[in-house]
Coordinates of C-alpha atoms in Angstrom, one line a residue:
M27 CA 90.6 176.7 107.4
A28 CA 87.2 175.2 107.4
E29 CA 84.4 176.9 104.4
P30 CA 81.5 178.0 106.6
N31 CA 78.2 175.9 106.2
E32 CA 75.5 177.7 103.5
N33 CA 72.5 177.2 106.4
T34 CA 73.8 177.9 109.4
G35 CA 77.0 179.5 109.0
A36 CA 78.5 177.6 111.9
P37 CA 81.6 176.4 111.1
A38 CA 81.6 172.1 110.2
G39 CA 84.5 170.4 111.7
D40 CA 85.8 167.5 114.0
E41 CA 85.0 169.5 116.9
E42 CA 81.2 170.3 115.7
L43 CA 80.6 166.3 115.1
S44 CA 82.2 165.4 118.5
E45 CA 80.0 167.5 120.2
E46 CA 76.6 166.3 118.1
E47 CA 78.0 162.7 119.4
R48 CA 78.4 163.6 123.0
A49 CA 74.9 164.8 123.1
A50 CA 73.5 161.9 121.6
A51 CA 75.1 159.9 124.1
A52 CA 73.9 162.0 126.8
A53 CA 70.1 162.1 125.5
W54 CA 70.8 157.9 125.0
E55 CA 71.5 157.8 128.8
N56 CA 69.0 160.1 130.4
M57 CA 66.0 158.1 128.1
A58 CA 67.7 155.1 129.9
T59 CA 67.5 156.1 133.1
E60 CA 63.8 157.8 133.0
E61 CA 62.3 154.0 131.5
E62 CA 64.3 151.6 134.3
E63 CA 61.5 150.7 136.5
P64 CA 61.9 151.1 140.1
E65 CA 63.2 148.1 142.2
A66 CA 61.0 145.9 144.5
P67 CA 61.8 146.7 148.0
G68 CA 64.2 143.9 149.2
A69 CA 65.3 143.0 145.8
A70 CA 68.7 142.9 144.3
P71 CA 70.2 145.5 142.9
R72 CA 70.1 144.9 139.0
S73 CA 73.6 145.6 137.1
T74 CA 73.8 148.1 134.4
R75 CA 77.5 147.0 133.7
V76 CA 78.8 147.9 130.6
L77 CA 81.3 145.4 129.0
D78 CA 84.5 147.5 127.8
Q79 CA 86.2 147.1 124.9
N80 CA 89.2 145.0 126.6
E81 CA 86.2 142.7 127.6
I82 CA 85.0 142.4 124.3
D83 CA 88.4 141.6 122.9
S84 CA 88.9 138.9 125.7
L85 CA 85.0 137.6 125.0
L86 CA 85.9 137.2 120.7
G87 CA 89.5 135.5 121.7
I88 CA 90.8 138.7 120.2
G89 CA 93.7 140.6 120.9
G90 CA 95.1 140.9 124.4
G91 CA 99.0 140.2 123.5
G92 CA 98.2 137.1 121.4
G93 CA 99.1 134.5 124.2
A94 CA 98.7 131.2 123.8
A95 CA 95.3 131.8 126.3
A96 CA 94.0 134.4 124.1
A97 CA 94.5 131.8 121.2
E98 CA 91.9 129.9 122.9
S99 CA 89.5 131.6 124.1
G100 CA 86.2 133.0 122.8
I101 CA 84.9 132.8 119.0
Q102 CA 88.5 131.0 118.0
A103 CA 88.0 128.4 120.6
I104 CA 84.9 128.0 119.3
V105 CA 85.9 127.4 115.8
N106 CA 88.5 125.3 116.6
S107 CA 86.6 122.5 119.0
S108 CA 85.4 121.6 115.5
M109 CA 88.4 120.1 114.8
V110 CA 89.0 116.2 115.4
S111 CA 90.8 115.5 118.1
Y112 CA 93.9 112.5 117.8
E113 CA 92.3 111.1 121.0
R114 CA 89.3 109.7 118.8
L115 CA 92.2 107.4 116.5
P116 CA 93.8 105.7 120.1
M117 CA 96.0 103.9 117.8
L118 CA 97.9 106.6 116.6
E119 CA 99.0 106.6 119.8
V120 CA 100.9 103.1 119.8
V121 CA 102.2 103.4 115.8
F122 CA 104.3 106.9 117.5
D123 CA 105.2 104.7 120.4
R124 CA 106.2 102.2 118.4
L125 CA 108.0 104.8 115.6
V126 CA 110.2 106.4 118.7
R127 CA 111.6 102.9 119.3
M128 CA 112.4 102.2 115.6
M129 CA 114.0 105.5 115.6
S130 CA 116.0 105.5 118.1
T131 CA 117.8 102.1 116.8
S132 CA 118.0 103.6 113.2
L133 CA 119.6 106.4 114.1
R134 CA 122.1 104.8 116.6
N135 CA 123.2 102.9 113.5
F136 CA 123.0 105.6 111.1
T137 CA 125.1 108.3 113.2
S138 CA 126.8 105.4 115.0
D139 CA 126.2 107.7 118.2
N140 CA 123.9 107.4 121.1
V141 CA 120.9 108.8 120.2
E142 CA 117.7 108.9 122.3
V143 CA 114.1 109.7 120.2
S144 CA 111.3 111.1 122.4
L145 CA 107.8 111.9 121.8
D146 CA 106.7 115.4 123.2
S147 CA 103.4 115.9 122.0
I148 CA 100.3 114.8 119.4
S149 CA 98.1 117.1 118.6
S150 CA 95.5 118.7 116.7
I151 CA 96.2 121.3 114.3
R152 CA 95.3 123.0 111.2
F153 CA 97.5 122.8 108.4
G154 CA 97.7 126.2 107.9
D155 CA 98.6 127.7 111.1
Y156 CA 101.2 124.9 111.2
L157 CA 102.9 126.3 108.0
N158 CA 102.5 129.6 110.3
S159 CA 104.3 128.4 112.6
I160 CA 107.3 126.6 111.2
P161 CA 110.5 127.9 112.6
L162 CA 112.7 129.2 109.8
P163 CA 115.6 128.2 109.0
A164 CA 113.9 124.4 108.9
M165 CA 114.2 121.5 106.2
M166 CA 110.5 119.9 105.0
G167 CA 110.4 116.4 103.7
V168 CA 107.2 115.9 101.4
F169 CA 106.5 112.6 101.2
K170 CA 103.7 110.6 99.3
A171 CA 101.9 107.7 100.9
E172 CA 101.7 105.8 97.8
E173 CA 99.1 103.1 99.1
W174 CA 96.6 106.3 100.7
D175 CA 97.7 108.2 97.6
N176 CA 98.0 111.4 99.8
Y177 CA 100.8 113.2 101.3
G178 CA 102.6 114.6 104.5
L179 CA 105.2 116.5 105.7
L180 CA 108.5 116.0 108.1
T181 CA 109.6 119.0 109.4
V182 CA 113.7 119.0 110.2
D183 CA 114.4 122.4 112.8
S184 CA 118.2 123.9 112.2
S185 CA 119.2 122.4 115.6
L186 CA 118.6 119.4 114.6
T187 CA 120.2 120.0 110.9
Y188 CA 123.3 121.2 112.0
S189 CA 123.6 118.1 114.8
I190 CA 123.3 115.4 112.1
V191 CA 125.8 117.2 110.0
D192 CA 127.9 117.5 113.0
V193 CA 128.0 113.8 113.6
L194 CA 128.6 112.7 110.3
L195 CA 130.9 114.8 109.8
G196 CA 133.2 113.9 112.8
G197 CA 132.8 116.4 115.0
R198 CA 133.8 116.1 118.5
R199 CA 131.8 114.9 120.9
G200 CA 131.0 117.1 123.6
T201 CA 130.4 120.4 121.7
A202 CA 127.8 121.9 120.8
A203 CA 127.0 121.9 116.6
M204 CA 128.0 125.3 115.0
R205 CA 124.8 127.0 113.7
I206 CA 125.3 129.3 111.2
E207 CA 122.1 131.5 110.4
G208 CA 121.3 133.7 107.3
R209 CA 122.5 131.6 104.5
P210 CA 120.9 128.8 102.8
Y211 CA 121.5 125.3 103.1
T212 CA 124.3 123.4 101.5
T213 CA 124.3 121.2 98.9
I214 CA 126.3 118.3 101.9
E215 CA 123.7 119.6 104.6
R216 CA 120.5 118.9 102.1
N217 CA 121.5 115.7 101.1
L218 CA 122.0 114.2 104.8
V219 CA 119.2 115.6 106.0
E220 CA 117.8 113.7 103.0
R221 CA 119.3 110.3 103.9
M222 CA 117.7 110.7 107.7
I223 CA 114.2 111.7 106.4
T224 CA 114.4 108.8 103.9
L225 CA 115.6 106.5 107.3
V226 CA 112.7 107.9 109.5
L227 CA 110.2 107.6 106.8
A228 CA 111.1 103.8 106.1
D229 CA 110.7 103.5 109.5
L230 CA 107.2 104.7 109.3
S231 CA 106.3 102.4 106.6
T232 CA 107.1 99.6 109.2
T233 CA 105.3 101.0 112.0
F234 CA 102.1 101.2 110.3
E235 CA 102.3 97.9 108.4
P236 CA 100.6 95.8 111.4
L237 CA 97.3 97.9 110.4
S238 CA 97.7 98.6 106.6
K239 CA 100.6 98.1 104.3
V240 CA 101.8 101.8 103.3
N241 CA 104.7 102.8 101.5
F242 CA 106.0 106.6 102.5
R243 CA 108.1 107.5 99.4
F244 CA 110.3 111.1 100.0
D245 CA 109.1 113.3 97.4
R246 CA 111.2 116.5 98.0
L247 CA 113.1 118.5 100.6
E248 CA 112.3 122.4 100.5
T249 CA 112.9 125.2 102.4
N250 CA 110.1 127.4 101.9
P251 CA 106.9 126.4 103.9
R252 CA 104.9 128.4 100.7
F253 CA 106.6 125.2 98.6
A254 CA 105.5 122.6 100.8
T255 CA 101.8 123.3 101.0
I256 CA 100.0 119.6 100.7
A257 CA 96.8 120.5 101.9
R258 CA 94.8 123.3 102.5
G259 CA 94.9 125.5 105.0
A260 CA 91.8 124.9 106.9
N261 CA 92.3 121.2 106.9
A262 CA 92.8 119.6 110.1
A263 CA 96.0 117.6 110.4
I264 CA 97.7 115.7 112.8
L265 CA 100.9 117.0 114.5
A266 CA 103.5 114.7 116.1
R267 CA 106.5 116.7 117.7
L268 CA 109.9 114.6 118.1
R269 CA 113.0 115.0 120.1
V270 CA 116.3 113.7 118.8
D271 CA 119.2 114.6 121.6
M272 CA 122.4 112.9 121.1
E273 CA 124.7 113.9 124.1
D274 CA 124.7 117.7 124.2
R275 CA 123.2 117.8 120.9
G276 CA 119.9 117.6 118.8
G277 CA 116.5 119.1 117.5
R278 CA 113.2 118.2 116.7
L279 CA 111.1 116.7 114.4
E280 CA 107.7 117.5 113.6
L281 CA 105.9 114.9 111.4
I282 CA 102.5 116.1 110.4
L283 CA 99.3 114.0 108.4
P284 CA 96.5 115.5 107.3
Y285 CA 93.3 113.9 108.2
A286 CA 92.5 113.3 104.5
T287 CA 96.0 111.2 104.6
L288 CA 94.9 108.6 107.1
E289 CA 91.0 108.5 106.2
P290 CA 92.0 105.2 104.3
V291 CA 92.8 103.7 107.5
R292 CA 90.6 106.2 109.3
E293 CA 88.5 102.8 110.9
L294 CA 91.6 100.7 111.6
L295 CA 92.9 103.5 113.8
L296 CA 89.5 103.6 115.9
Q297 CA 90.8 100.7 117.3
M298 CA 91.6 100.8 121.1
F299 CA 93.9 98.5 121.5
M300 CA 96.8 96.6 119.5
G301 CA 94.7 93.0 119.8
E302 CA 92.0 94.4 117.8
K303 CA 94.4 94.0 115.0
F304 CA 98.0 93.2 115.4
G305 CA 97.3 90.0 117.1
R306 CA 94.4 87.1 116.6
D307 CA 92.9 85.1 119.5
S308 CA 93.4 81.7 118.1
I309 CA 92.0 80.1 121.6
W310 CA 88.2 81.9 120.1
E311 CA 89.2 80.9 116.8
G312 CA 89.5 77.5 117.1
H313 CA 86.3 77.2 119.4
L314 CA 84.6 79.1 117.1
T315 CA 85.7 76.7 114.1
T316 CA 85.0 73.7 115.6
E317 CA 81.4 74.9 116.8
L318 CA 80.9 76.0 113.1
W319 CA 81.3 72.5 112.2
Q320 CA 79.2 71.0 114.7
T321 CA 76.1 72.9 113.7
E322 CA 72.9 71.5 112.4
I323 CA 71.5 72.4 109.4
N324 CA 68.3 71.0 107.5
V325 CA 68.7 70.3 103.6
D326 CA 65.7 70.0 101.1
A327 CA 65.6 67.5 98.5
V328 CA 63.4 68.9 95.5
L329 CA 61.5 66.6 93.4
D330 CA 60.0 69.3 91.2
E331 CA 58.9 72.8 91.3
F332 CA 55.8 73.8 88.9
T333 CA 53.5 77.2 89.1
M334 CA 49.5 76.6 90.0
Q335 CA 46.7 78.6 90.3
L336 CA 46.1 79.3 94.0
G337 CA 42.1 78.3 93.1
D338 CA 43.6 74.6 92.0
V339 CA 45.7 74.5 94.9
M340 CA 42.2 75.3 97.3
N341 CA 40.9 72.8 95.2
W342 CA 42.6 70.0 96.8
K343 CA 41.5 67.6 98.5
V344 CA 42.6 64.3 100.6
G345 CA 43.6 61.9 97.5
T346 CA 44.4 64.3 95.0
R347 CA 47.0 63.4 92.9
V348 CA 49.6 65.8 91.9
E349 CA 51.8 65.1 88.6
L350 CA 55.3 66.0 88.9
N351 CA 57.5 66.5 85.5
T352 CA 60.3 63.9 87.0
Q353 CA 61.0 60.7 85.7
P354 CA 63.1 58.1 88.2
R355 CA 66.6 58.9 86.3
S356 CA 65.7 62.9 86.8
L357 CA 68.2 64.9 89.0
I358 CA 67.5 65.9 92.1
H359 CA 68.1 69.0 93.2
M360 CA 69.4 69.4 97.0
R361 CA 69.3 72.6 98.8
C362 CA 70.1 74.7 102.0
G363 CA 67.6 77.0 102.7
D364 CA 67.4 79.0 99.9
I365 CA 70.6 78.5 98.9
P366 CA 71.5 75.4 96.1
M367 CA 74.1 72.9 97.4
F368 CA 73.7 69.5 95.1
R369 CA 72.4 67.4 92.7
G370 CA 71.9 63.9 92.5
H371 CA 69.8 60.8 91.3
M372 CA 67.2 59.4 93.5
G373 CA 67.3 55.7 94.4
R374 CA 66.9 53.5 97.8
K375 CA 68.7 52.1 100.4
G376 CA 67.1 49.4 102.6
N377 CA 64.1 50.6 103.3
L378 CA 64.7 54.4 102.7
I379 CA 64.7 56.7 99.6
A380 CA 68.7 58.1 99.2
V381 CA 69.6 60.5 96.8
R382 CA 73.5 59.9 95.5
I383 CA 75.3 63.1 94.8
E384 CA 76.6 63.6 91.3
D385 CA 77.9 66.8 91.3
R386 CA 77.7 70.6 93.3
N387 CA 74.9 73.0 92.2
R388 CA 76.2 75.9 90.5

């Protein structure tokens, strides 16, 4: 039982506090009504509607069931708007399209089965959000781009893992791969998936070769997302979702490359079409080379250089003699602008003064 208040003797409990709150709210409401200015005749009525809690949560991007729409609304959408979009790296789509074609051939040879690889989507995501969204169980292959000195991640979901194991170990065609949940992956399963990841990384290295020579080396295989952390959670990354179908079996491959990994080739990935790097315009190169060889330039033969005071130069008149520290057998320097080109001896050819080039001026 609550003790009486020493000053008033009234009980001090939750009921008294609630009454005070209601009284304060009523007072504020009366004050707002009294201070409200009268509306002008014919003017539209002003709205005094106050947002409720659900509308405030929707504005801030919280609550609302946690759906995809809520995740991209409100403050969350403003925060994510600073993330770089992969569309600003248009050459990435060309690279991943080429990867799909190469993987289709490589996995067909690897599994001796009819394999179809398709690119579902390419998107930007924060690395921490991706790790939290990985459906477990899954295998995560960490690889290193040796020339770029950074890491990437290749995730193989459980459906593709069991499908690859079933195909490589002689499972019947036309039957779905058996999935056994609640147990860790066996050594055989890990080794077979590691072989497939190594094959995919080899194809990925080949697809990037026209842009930049890079070797994606397999580093380790993890089953816990915490041990597959290769970047900070807030760092932006490129996520490519690939679908692998083998008749009625298959699964997903997810390739994630942090922007820090792609930074060494960012300028190359900004290209809009393959001709900018993958191929050169030989016709234009030939035309430019021909025009350059036909360009006319001025070459100066310098007998001597010396320093004089400006006052002496201003006193020069017609007939003034300037003595040069040059003898008939001295070397003459030939320049194109300020660039030294050759050295030679001065002489005569017919009625003209000539310079016989002796060596290149270095």
